mmCIF file of C-alpha atoms in Angstrom:
data_model
loop_
_atom_site.group_PDB
_atom_site.id
_atom_site.type_symbol
_atom_site.label_atom_id
_atom_site.label_comp_id
_atom_site.label_asym_id
_atom_site.label_seq_id
_atom_site.Cartn_x
_atom_site.Cartn_y
_atom_site.Cartn_z
ATOM 1 C CA MET A 177 -66.275 9.342 67.654
ATOM 2 C CA SER A 178 -62.481 9.348 67.428
ATOM 3 C CA VAL A 179 -60.437 9.625 70.595
ATOM 4 C CA ILE A 180 -58.136 12.199 68.762
ATOM 5 C CA GLU A 181 -58.707 13.922 65.603
ATOM 6 C CA ILE A 182 -55.963 16.330 64.056
ATOM 7 C CA HIS A 183 -56.640 18.637 61.200
ATOM 8 C CA GLY A 184 -54.152 20.717 59.505
ATOM 9 C CA LEU A 185 -51.329 20.631 62.192
ATOM 10 C CA LYS A 186 -48.607 23.055 61.755
ATOM 11 C CA LYS A 187 -45.423 23.683 63.996
ATOM 12 C CA SER A 188 -42.308 25.700 63.171
ATOM 13 C CA PHE A 189 -39.296 26.830 65.045
ATOM 14 C CA GLY A 190 -38.290 30.136 63.592
ATOM 15 C CA LYS A 191 -37.516 29.216 59.986
ATOM 16 C CA LEU A 192 -37.433 25.521 60.545
ATOM 17 C CA GLU A 193 -40.858 23.929 59.797
ATOM 18 C CA VAL A 194 -41.199 20.715 61.683
ATOM 19 C CA LEU A 195 -44.673 19.734 61.031
ATOM 20 C CA ARG A 196 -46.413 20.613 58.004
ATOM 21 C CA ASP A 197 -50.185 20.288 57.537
ATOM 22 C CA VAL A 198 -50.665 16.868 59.350
ATOM 23 C CA ASN A 199 -54.058 15.151 59.435
ATOM 24 C CA PHE A 200 -54.668 12.092 61.595
ATOM 25 C CA SER A 201 -57.186 10.401 63.866
ATOM 26 C CA VAL A 202 -57.092 7.750 66.454
ATOM 27 C CA GLU A 203 -59.967 5.220 67.319
ATOM 28 C CA ALA A 204 -60.306 3.933 70.791
ATOM 29 C CA GLY A 205 -58.295 0.751 71.317
ATOM 30 C CA GLU A 206 -55.718 1.573 68.541
ATOM 31 C CA ARG A 207 -51.986 1.375 69.364
ATOM 32 C CA ILE A 208 -50.431 4.000 67.084
ATOM 33 C CA VAL A 209 -46.431 3.731 67.138
ATOM 34 C CA ILE A 210 -44.634 6.483 65.407
ATOM 35 C CA ILE A 211 -41.012 5.896 64.028
ATOM 36 C CA GLY A 212 -38.704 7.848 61.929
ATOM 37 C CA GLY A 213 -35.344 9.465 62.096
ATOM 38 C CA SER A 214 -34.066 11.729 64.699
ATOM 39 C CA GLY A 215 -35.374 15.432 64.186
ATOM 40 C CA CYS A 216 -38.313 14.210 61.936
ATOM 41 C CA GLY A 217 -40.776 15.755 64.340
ATOM 42 C CA LYS A 218 -42.254 12.750 66.091
ATOM 43 C CA SER A 219 -41.941 14.182 69.807
ATOM 44 C CA VAL A 220 -42.821 17.645 68.689
ATOM 45 C CA PHE A 221 -46.104 16.009 67.183
ATOM 46 C CA LEU A 222 -46.838 14.244 70.513
ATOM 47 C CA ARG A 223 -46.256 17.279 72.476
ATOM 48 C CA CYS A 224 -48.741 19.387 70.548
ATOM 49 C CA ILE A 225 -51.412 16.756 70.934
ATOM 50 C CA GLU A 226 -51.104 17.818 74.866
ATOM 51 C CA LEU A 227 -50.488 21.276 73.844
ATOM 52 C CA LEU A 228 -47.027 21.192 75.405
ATOM 53 C CA GLU A 229 -46.013 22.829 72.323
ATOM 54 C CA ILE A 230 -48.455 25.411 70.961
ATOM 55 C CA PRO A 231 -49.181 24.633 67.039
ATOM 56 C CA ASP A 232 -48.973 27.438 64.771
ATOM 57 C CA ALA A 233 -52.151 26.383 62.800
ATOM 58 C CA GLY A 234 -54.511 23.462 62.884
ATOM 59 C CA LYS A 235 -57.161 22.058 65.180
ATOM 60 C CA ILE A 236 -56.932 18.978 67.734
ATOM 61 C CA PHE A 237 -59.986 17.309 69.283
ATOM 62 C CA ILE A 238 -59.705 14.960 72.325
ATOM 63 C CA ASP A 239 -62.592 13.045 72.766
ATOM 64 C CA GLY A 240 -64.794 15.428 70.798
ATOM 65 C CA GLN A 241 -63.500 18.664 72.658
ATOM 66 C CA GLU A 242 -61.286 21.165 70.615
ATOM 67 C CA ILE A 243 -58.153 21.554 72.828
ATOM 68 C CA THR A 244 -56.900 24.245 70.510
ATOM 69 C CA ALA A 245 -60.058 26.526 71.109
ATOM 70 C CA PRO A 246 -59.177 29.857 72.701
ATOM 71 C CA ASN A 247 -61.514 29.219 75.603
ATOM 72 C CA CYS A 248 -61.289 25.476 76.135
ATOM 73 C CA ASN A 249 -60.797 24.004 79.513
ATOM 74 C CA LEU A 250 -57.516 22.826 78.907
ATOM 75 C CA ASP A 251 -56.608 21.392 82.456
ATOM 76 C CA LYS A 252 -59.920 19.342 82.224
ATOM 77 C CA ILE A 253 -59.194 17.968 78.711
ATOM 78 C CA ARG A 254 -55.770 16.963 79.981
ATOM 79 C CA GLN A 255 -57.159 14.685 82.630
ATOM 80 C CA SER A 256 -58.340 12.402 79.923
ATOM 81 C CA MET A 257 -54.766 11.984 78.673
ATOM 82 C CA GLY A 258 -51.860 10.324 80.246
ATOM 83 C CA MET A 259 -48.223 11.392 79.265
ATOM 84 C CA VAL A 260 -45.106 9.360 79.775
ATOM 85 C CA TYR A 261 -41.944 11.399 79.248
ATOM 86 C CA GLN A 262 -38.278 10.111 78.360
ATOM 87 C CA LYS A 263 -37.125 11.576 81.645
ATOM 88 C CA PHE A 264 -39.904 10.067 83.992
ATOM 89 C CA ASN A 265 -40.597 13.536 85.509
ATOM 90 C CA LEU A 266 -41.339 12.107 88.973
ATOM 91 C CA PHE A 267 -41.528 14.387 91.991
ATOM 92 C CA GLN A 268 -38.175 13.780 93.821
ATOM 93 C CA HIS A 269 -39.602 14.944 97.091
ATOM 94 C CA MET A 270 -42.380 12.605 97.252
ATOM 95 C CA ASN A 271 -42.269 8.741 97.629
ATOM 96 C CA VAL A 272 -43.763 6.466 95.207
ATOM 97 C CA LEU A 273 -47.089 6.140 96.709
ATOM 98 C CA GLU A 274 -47.486 10.062 97.061
ATOM 99 C CA ASN A 275 -46.259 10.405 93.522
ATOM 100 C CA LEU A 276 -49.196 8.134 92.292
ATOM 101 C CA CYS A 277 -51.810 9.489 94.487
ATOM 102 C CA ILE A 278 -51.416 13.181 94.240
ATOM 103 C CA ALA A 279 -53.235 13.859 90.796
ATOM 104 C CA PRO A 280 -56.380 11.761 91.600
ATOM 105 C CA ILE A 281 -56.665 13.276 94.989
ATOM 106 C CA THR A 282 -56.195 16.784 93.823
ATOM 107 C CA LEU A 283 -57.690 16.817 90.414
ATOM 108 C CA LEU A 284 -60.358 14.047 90.603
ATOM 109 C CA LYS A 285 -60.894 14.622 94.453
ATOM 110 C CA MET A 286 -60.601 10.889 94.861
ATOM 111 C CA PRO A 287 -60.765 9.611 98.537
ATOM 112 C CA ARG A 288 -57.056 9.031 99.709
ATOM 113 C CA GLU A 289 -57.927 5.490 100.770
ATOM 114 C CA VAL A 290 -59.299 4.658 97.332
ATOM 115 C CA ALA A 291 -56.466 6.496 95.609
ATOM 116 C CA GLU A 292 -53.852 4.341 97.705
ATOM 117 C CA LYS A 293 -55.840 1.231 97.143
ATOM 118 C CA ASN A 294 -55.754 1.844 93.272
ATOM 119 C CA ALA A 295 -51.993 2.783 93.413
ATOM 120 C CA MET A 296 -50.991 -0.454 95.392
ATOM 121 C CA GLU A 297 -53.021 -2.526 92.689
ATOM 122 C CA LEU A 298 -51.169 -0.800 89.872
ATOM 123 C CA LEU A 299 -47.722 -1.281 91.761
ATOM 124 C CA ALA A 300 -48.529 -5.157 91.958
ATOM 125 C CA GLN A 301 -49.112 -5.128 88.313
ATOM 126 C CA VAL A 302 -45.688 -3.831 87.315
ATOM 127 C CA GLY A 303 -43.948 -5.585 90.272
ATOM 128 C CA LEU A 304 -43.105 -2.862 92.598
ATOM 129 C CA VAL A 305 -45.230 -2.807 95.673
ATOM 130 C CA SER A 306 -42.026 -3.218 97.698
ATOM 131 C CA LYS A 307 -41.152 0.150 96.555
ATOM 132 C CA ALA A 308 -44.227 2.098 97.548
ATOM 133 C CA LYS A 309 -42.595 4.001 100.283
ATOM 134 C CA GLU A 310 -39.228 4.521 98.306
ATOM 135 C CA TYR A 311 -38.229 7.913 96.823
ATOM 136 C CA PRO A 312 -37.423 8.185 93.118
ATOM 137 C CA ALA A 313 -33.704 8.857 93.902
ATOM 138 C CA VAL A 314 -32.968 5.149 94.982
ATOM 139 C CA LEU A 315 -34.928 3.573 92.319
ATOM 140 C CA SER A 316 -33.413 2.541 88.943
ATOM 141 C CA GLY A 317 -34.214 4.049 85.651
ATOM 142 C CA GLY A 318 -36.574 1.154 84.634
ATOM 143 C CA GLN A 319 -38.344 1.213 88.152
ATOM 144 C CA GLN A 320 -38.683 5.017 87.786
ATOM 145 C CA GLN A 321 -40.297 4.747 84.231
ATOM 146 C CA ARG A 322 -42.765 1.733 85.401
ATOM 147 C CA ILE A 323 -43.717 4.131 88.267
ATOM 148 C CA ALA A 324 -44.410 7.103 85.677
ATOM 149 C CA ILE A 325 -46.679 4.688 83.657
ATOM 150 C CA CYS A 326 -48.609 3.859 86.854
ATOM 151 C CA ARG A 327 -48.974 7.616 87.492
ATOM 152 C CA SER A 328 -50.729 8.172 84.104
ATOM 153 C CA LEU A 329 -52.990 4.982 84.876
ATOM 154 C CA MET A 330 -54.071 6.238 88.033
ATOM 155 C CA MET A 331 -56.120 9.052 86.189
ATOM 156 C CA ASN A 332 -57.815 6.394 83.931
ATOM 157 C CA PRO A 333 -57.073 8.303 80.717
ATOM 158 C CA LYS A 334 -58.698 7.626 77.547
ATOM 159 C CA VAL A 335 -55.431 7.813 75.710
ATOM 160 C CA ILE A 336 -51.917 7.462 76.929
ATOM 161 C CA LEU A 337 -48.766 9.189 75.039
ATOM 162 C CA PHE A 338 -45.480 7.803 75.320
ATOM 163 C CA ASP A 339 -42.679 9.939 74.147
ATOM 164 C CA GLU A 340 -39.683 7.381 73.563
ATOM 165 C CA PRO A 341 -40.369 5.910 77.057
ATOM 166 C CA THR A 342 -36.943 3.890 76.858
ATOM 167 C CA SER A 343 -34.560 6.447 75.440
ATOM 168 C CA ALA A 344 -33.137 7.410 78.938
ATOM 169 C CA LEU A 345 -32.751 4.013 79.998
ATOM 170 C CA ASP A 346 -29.737 1.623 80.330
ATOM 171 C CA PRO A 347 -30.146 -1.109 77.786
ATOM 172 C CA THR A 348 -30.325 -3.652 80.557
ATOM 173 C CA MET A 349 -33.584 -1.792 81.739
ATOM 174 C CA VAL A 350 -35.365 -1.459 78.285
ATOM 175 C CA GLY A 351 -37.123 -4.733 78.389
ATOM 176 C CA GLU A 352 -38.759 -4.084 81.816
ATOM 177 C CA VAL A 353 -40.630 -0.924 80.665
ATOM 178 C CA LEU A 354 -41.413 -2.451 77.235
ATOM 179 C CA ALA A 355 -43.096 -5.584 79.232
ATOM 180 C CA VAL A 356 -45.486 -3.155 80.910
ATOM 181 C CA ILE A 357 -46.413 -1.343 77.755
ATOM 182 C CA ARG A 358 -47.147 -4.861 76.178
ATOM 183 C CA MET A 359 -49.345 -5.581 79.168
ATOM 184 C CA LEU A 360 -51.374 -2.428 78.571
ATOM 185 C CA ALA A 361 -51.584 -3.186 75.052
ATOM 186 C CA LYS A 362 -53.379 -6.502 75.638
ATOM 187 C CA LYS A 363 -55.970 -4.564 77.607
ATOM 188 C CA ASN A 364 -56.809 -2.627 74.563
ATOM 189 C CA LEU A 365 -55.697 0.729 75.994
ATOM 190 C CA THR A 366 -55.503 3.644 73.378
ATOM 191 C CA MET A 367 -52.029 4.625 73.063
ATOM 192 C CA ILE A 368 -49.650 6.767 70.663
ATOM 193 C CA ILE A 369 -46.034 5.581 71.172
ATOM 194 C CA VAL A 370 -42.887 7.376 69.848
ATOM 195 C CA THR A 371 -40.040 4.665 69.843
ATOM 196 C CA HIS A 372 -36.713 3.666 68.277
ATOM 197 C CA GLU A 373 -37.493 -0.094 69.234
ATOM 198 C CA MET A 374 -38.487 -1.735 66.016
ATOM 199 C CA ASN A 375 -39.110 -5.082 67.105
ATOM 200 C CA PHE A 376 -41.401 -3.696 69.973
ATOM 201 C CA ALA A 377 -43.116 -1.545 67.469
ATOM 202 C CA ARG A 378 -43.885 -4.423 65.251
ATOM 203 C CA GLU A 379 -45.140 -6.512 67.908
ATOM 204 C CA VAL A 380 -47.575 -4.113 69.736
ATOM 205 C CA ALA A 381 -48.818 -1.690 67.142
ATOM 206 C CA THR A 382 -52.170 -1.765 65.464
ATOM 207 C CA LYS A 383 -50.885 0.943 63.006
ATOM 208 C CA ILE A 384 -47.439 2.322 62.331
ATOM 209 C CA LEU A 385 -46.829 5.952 61.359
ATOM 210 C CA PHE A 386 -43.359 6.732 59.407
ATOM 211 C CA PHE A 387 -42.376 10.488 60.007
ATOM 212 C CA ALA A 388 -40.331 12.320 57.436
ATOM 213 C CA ASP A 389 -40.671 15.586 55.397
ATOM 214 C CA GLY A 390 -42.643 17.524 57.955
ATOM 215 C CA GLY A 391 -45.274 14.737 58.770
ATOM 216 C CA ILE A 392 -46.673 11.300 58.180
ATOM 217 C CA TYR A 393 -44.901 10.006 55.279
ATOM 218 C CA GLU A 394 -46.207 6.528 55.058
ATOM 219 C CA GLN A 395 -48.648 4.685 57.338
ATOM 220 C CA GLY A 396 -49.985 1.146 57.618
ATOM 221 C CA THR A 397 -50.069 -2.126 59.664
ATOM 222 C CA PRO A 398 -46.718 -3.412 61.197
ATOM 223 C CA GLU A 399 -46.734 -5.975 58.204
ATOM 224 C CA GLU A 400 -47.363 -3.320 55.512
ATOM 225 C CA ILE A 401 -44.459 -0.856 56.868
ATOM 226 C CA PHE A 402 -42.002 -3.464 57.981
ATOM 227 C CA GLU A 403 -42.181 -6.182 55.162
ATOM 228 C CA ASN A 404 -43.509 -4.189 52.227
ATOM 229 C CA PRO A 405 -42.913 -0.292 52.635
ATOM 230 C CA LYS A 406 -43.887 1.522 49.300
ATOM 231 C CA ARG A 407 -42.028 4.836 49.735
ATOM 232 C CA GLU A 408 -38.396 5.667 49.103
ATOM 233 C CA LYS A 409 -37.577 7.035 52.613
ATOM 234 C CA THR A 410 -39.504 4.392 54.564
ATOM 235 C CA ILE A 411 -37.553 1.638 52.608
ATOM 236 C CA ALA A 412 -34.368 3.247 53.510
ATOM 237 C CA PHE A 413 -35.135 3.775 57.401
ATOM 238 C CA ILE A 414 -36.702 0.169 57.699
ATOM 239 C CA GLN A 415 -33.719 -1.425 55.867
ATOM 240 C CA ARG A 416 -31.262 1.077 57.470
ATOM 241 C CA GLN A 417 -29.649 1.954 54.301
ATOM 242 C CA LYS A 418 -26.401 3.685 53.966
ATOM 243 C CA TYR A 419 -25.184 5.684 50.845
ATOM 244 C CA PHE A 420 -21.901 5.912 48.994
ATOM 245 C CA HIS A 421 -21.597 8.125 45.918
ATOM 246 C CA TYR A 422 -18.613 8.783 43.646
ATOM 247 C CA GLU A 423 -18.385 10.353 40.244
ATOM 248 C CA ILE A 424 -15.802 10.097 37.483
ATOM 249 C CA TYR A 425 -15.168 12.411 34.540
ATOM 250 C CA ASP A 426 -11.689 11.488 33.545
ATOM 251 C CA LYS A 427 -10.039 8.257 32.060
ATOM 252 C CA ASN A 428 -7.075 9.038 34.435
ATOM 253 C CA PHE A 429 -9.274 9.279 37.534
ATOM 254 C CA ASP A 430 -8.009 9.031 41.024
ATOM 255 C CA LEU A 431 -8.339 5.279 41.848
ATOM 256 C CA PRO A 432 -6.598 5.556 45.257
ATOM 257 C CA GLU A 433 -8.951 8.371 46.379
ATOM 258 C CA MET A 434 -11.979 6.254 45.390
ATOM 259 C CA GLN A 435 -10.807 3.225 47.263
ATOM 260 C CA ASN A 436 -10.058 5.310 50.460
ATOM 261 C CA LYS A 437 -13.494 6.932 50.204
ATOM 262 C CA ILE A 438 -14.972 3.533 50.018
ATOM 263 C CA LEU A 439 -12.801 2.402 52.922
ATOM 264 C CA LEU A 440 -13.884 5.494 55.006
ATOM 265 C CA PHE A 441 -17.510 4.675 54.219
ATOM 266 C CA ALA A 442 -16.988 0.956 55.377
ATOM 267 C CA GLU A 443 -15.226 1.873 58.624
ATOM 268 C CA LYS A 444 -18.186 4.202 59.418
ATOM 269 C CA TYR A 445 -20.742 1.678 59.283
ATOM 270 C CA GLY A 446 -18.637 -1.269 60.906
ATOM 271 C CA LEU A 447 -18.429 -3.200 57.570
ATOM 272 C CA LYS A 448 -15.780 -6.257 57.824
ATOM 273 C CA PRO A 449 -12.386 -5.829 56.052
ATOM 274 C CA LYS A 450 -13.056 -8.893 53.623
ATOM 275 C CA TYR A 451 -16.382 -7.238 52.554
ATOM 276 C CA THR A 452 -14.872 -3.699 52.049
ATOM 277 C CA TYR A 453 -12.229 -5.298 49.953
ATOM 278 C CA ARG A 454 -14.976 -6.803 47.725
ATOM 279 C CA LEU A 455 -16.747 -3.346 47.388
ATOM 280 C CA GLN A 456 -13.483 -1.837 46.428
ATOM 281 C CA LEU A 457 -12.680 -4.670 44.113
ATOM 282 C CA CYS A 458 -16.144 -4.601 42.256
ATOM 283 C CA CYS A 459 -15.872 -0.548 42.177
ATOM 284 C CA GLU A 460 -12.545 -0.693 40.462
ATOM 285 C CA GLU A 461 -13.483 -3.631 37.957
ATOM 286 C CA ILE A 462 -16.862 -2.034 36.852
ATOM 287 C CA VAL A 463 -15.012 1.321 36.219
ATOM 288 C CA TYR A 464 -12.457 0.010 34.144
ATOM 289 C CA GLU A 465 -14.674 -2.326 32.165
ATOM 290 C CA MET A 466 -16.971 0.770 31.431
ATOM 291 C CA LEU A 467 -13.852 3.117 30.511
ATOM 292 C CA ASN A 468 -12.401 0.549 28.037
ATOM 293 C CA GLY A 469 -15.846 -0.754 26.737
ATOM 294 C CA ALA A 470 -18.175 2.241 26.530
ATOM 295 C CA TYR A 471 -15.918 4.999 25.359
ATOM 296 C CA ASN A 472 -13.547 5.831 22.292
ATOM 297 C CA ASP A 473 -10.495 8.042 22.578
ATOM 298 C CA GLY A 474 -11.443 11.716 23.121
ATOM 299 C CA ASP A 475 -15.192 10.996 24.414
ATOM 300 C CA LYS A 476 -16.348 12.809 27.374
ATOM 301 C CA ILE A 477 -16.399 10.825 30.297
ATOM 302 C CA SER A 478 -19.096 10.451 32.891
ATOM 303 C CA ILE A 479 -19.483 7.426 35.251
ATOM 304 C CA VAL A 480 -21.582 7.742 38.565
ATOM 305 C CA ILE A 481 -21.474 5.141 41.200
ATOM 306 C CA ASP A 482 -23.954 4.697 44.024
ATOM 307 C CA ILE A 483 -23.732 1.839 46.554
ATOM 308 C CA ILE A 484 -26.727 1.251 49.033
ATOM 309 C CA TYR A 485 -25.611 -0.673 51.814
ATOM 310 C CA SER A 486 -28.405 -2.250 53.852
ATOM 311 C CA GLU A 487 -27.906 -2.861 57.731
ATOM 312 C CA LYS A 488 -30.934 -5.329 57.764
ATOM 313 C CA ASP A 489 -29.447 -8.074 55.502
ATOM 314 C CA GLY A 490 -25.727 -6.838 55.134
ATOM 315 C CA LYS A 491 -25.866 -6.607 51.347
ATOM 316 C CA SER A 492 -24.915 -3.861 49.140
ATOM 317 C CA GLU A 493 -26.825 -2.719 45.755
ATOM 318 C CA PHE A 494 -24.432 -1.172 43.285
ATOM 319 C CA LYS A 495 -25.961 1.563 40.495
ATOM 320 C CA ILE A 496 -23.753 2.587 37.727
ATOM 321 C CA SER A 497 -24.726 5.096 35.430
ATOM 322 C CA CYS A 498 -22.263 5.524 32.467
ATOM 323 C CA THR A 499 -22.496 7.621 29.223
ATOM 324 C CA GLY A 500 -20.947 6.530 26.169
ATOM 325 C CA LYS A 501 -22.060 3.757 23.430
ATOM 326 C CA ASN A 502 -24.084 0.808 24.321
ATOM 327 C CA TYR A 503 -21.766 -1.667 26.240
ATOM 328 C CA ASN A 504 -22.998 -4.297 28.670
ATOM 329 C CA PRO A 505 -19.757 -5.882 30.065
ATOM 330 C CA PHE A 506 -21.479 -9.053 31.257
ATOM 331 C CA GLU A 507 -22.565 -10.143 27.662
ATOM 332 C CA ASN A 508 -20.619 -12.248 25.276
ATOM 333 C CA ILE A 509 -18.182 -13.879 27.563
ATOM 334 C CA THR A 510 -16.911 -17.114 25.839
ATOM 335 C CA GLU A 511 -14.027 -19.850 26.548
ATOM 336 C CA GLU A 512 -12.103 -18.002 23.805
ATOM 337 C CA ASN A 513 -12.024 -14.719 25.305
ATOM 338 C CA ILE A 514 -12.333 -15.470 29.027
ATOM 339 C CA GLU A 515 -8.744 -14.586 29.588
ATOM 340 C CA ASP A 516 -9.275 -11.053 28.247
ATOM 341 C CA GLU A 517 -12.335 -10.653 30.499
ATOM 342 C CA LEU A 518 -10.948 -11.603 33.806
ATOM 343 C CA GLY A 519 -12.467 -8.316 35.515
ATOM 344 C CA VAL A 520 -15.897 -9.124 34.246
ATOM 345 C CA MET A 521 -15.623 -12.804 35.712
ATOM 346 C CA ILE A 522 -14.669 -11.401 39.032
ATOM 347 C CA LEU A 523 -17.496 -9.392 39.052
ATOM 348 C CA LYS A 524 -19.721 -12.087 38.016
ATOM 349 C CA ASN A 525 -18.189 -14.431 40.704
ATOM 350 C CA LEU A 526 -18.920 -11.647 43.448
ATOM 351 C CA THR A 527 -22.247 -10.434 42.404
ATOM 352 C CA GLN A 528 -25.783 -11.352 41.832
ATOM 353 C CA GLU A 529 -29.026 -9.956 40.167
ATOM 354 C CA ILE A 530 -27.032 -8.262 37.328
ATOM 355 C CA SER A 531 -29.023 -5.991 35.004
ATOM 356 C CA HIS A 532 -28.264 -3.542 32.123
ATOM 357 C CA GLU A 533 -30.111 -1.210 30.154
ATOM 358 C CA TYR A 534 -29.197 1.548 27.788
ATOM 359 C CA ALA A 535 -31.392 4.470 27.306
ATOM 360 C CA GLY A 536 -31.029 8.111 26.112
ATOM 361 C CA GLY A 537 -27.245 7.401 25.660
ATOM 362 C CA VAL A 538 -26.742 6.142 29.202
ATOM 363 C CA ASN A 539 -25.975 2.826 30.362
ATOM 364 C CA LYS A 540 -27.537 1.781 33.633
ATOM 365 C CA ILE A 541 -26.049 -1.335 35.370
ATOM 366 C CA SER A 542 -27.225 -2.632 38.876
ATOM 367 C CA PHE A 543 -26.108 -5.590 40.889
ATOM 368 C CA LYS A 544 -26.017 -7.038 44.286
ATOM 369 C CA LEU A 545 -23.071 -7.916 46.262
#
């Protein structure tokens, strides 16, 4: 039996549809890591599992019990789940030991001495025994999050949900929290983790879910998602692709405007000046080559330029769509005409993986910089 089963989960906020017919199951010992862009529904999905957000439709089963059923014992079912939030949510008026012991003593009727013994053992595992009598206000963010993880473990949950557990931390504290989660992973605890830490996701997950378009857009092993993603939005996210688009419909187009837009694009994503200049140079040369080679006087002009810049490898792919006659500017360069083809030689020297095809009256050229 699956630890978690989700069937037809839907959730909207007003007219905004966040989750659309999501189906998924989690087996014991799996470590599911959820990644995706901001606002794609990752945290809403996690909160629906614990019914912190009420789904509009669908059924959720925790260890065989339907948590979405009208008459379910919600508090009882929640005891089998741990939840670690972005903002820790520790009780500020209680010291660390009290924060850890209150739930098992109150809900599980665990004897105080047993609860305190278990709490001290967990604190030892995360290196915080000395903080047992301290209050949350005097602890660092990383220490508070480690305490929050221990608090979830005190209930001996069947599954732990982590909602971006490092997003509220100073970068210097992220590592200490991720180290604790890695330790839990080695114990084969069942976990669902929403995170933006890609290296951590690759290391700790048994399965990756990429969220987009209202649900699970693509899923697979870390190797499948990070090394060989299949779908367009997954590829763009993993490779951190950025897009530049420009259209030209007149031979007397505004070259300074195009170059300025490329500059703004480059500045936005932190590209170096030398690389920015090469982007501008490639665009200028390919546009003029196509204007001069693919069109006769009076022809209707249509040139579309798309640049896809990958932050992952620092390279750009150019895709040029150009109407007119069949024209490949990279063909038929000889020693006799090389002086007349200076623009093409510049492109050849800067670029690689050049391709050209002509179909339906459109030239399609691609190359990488």
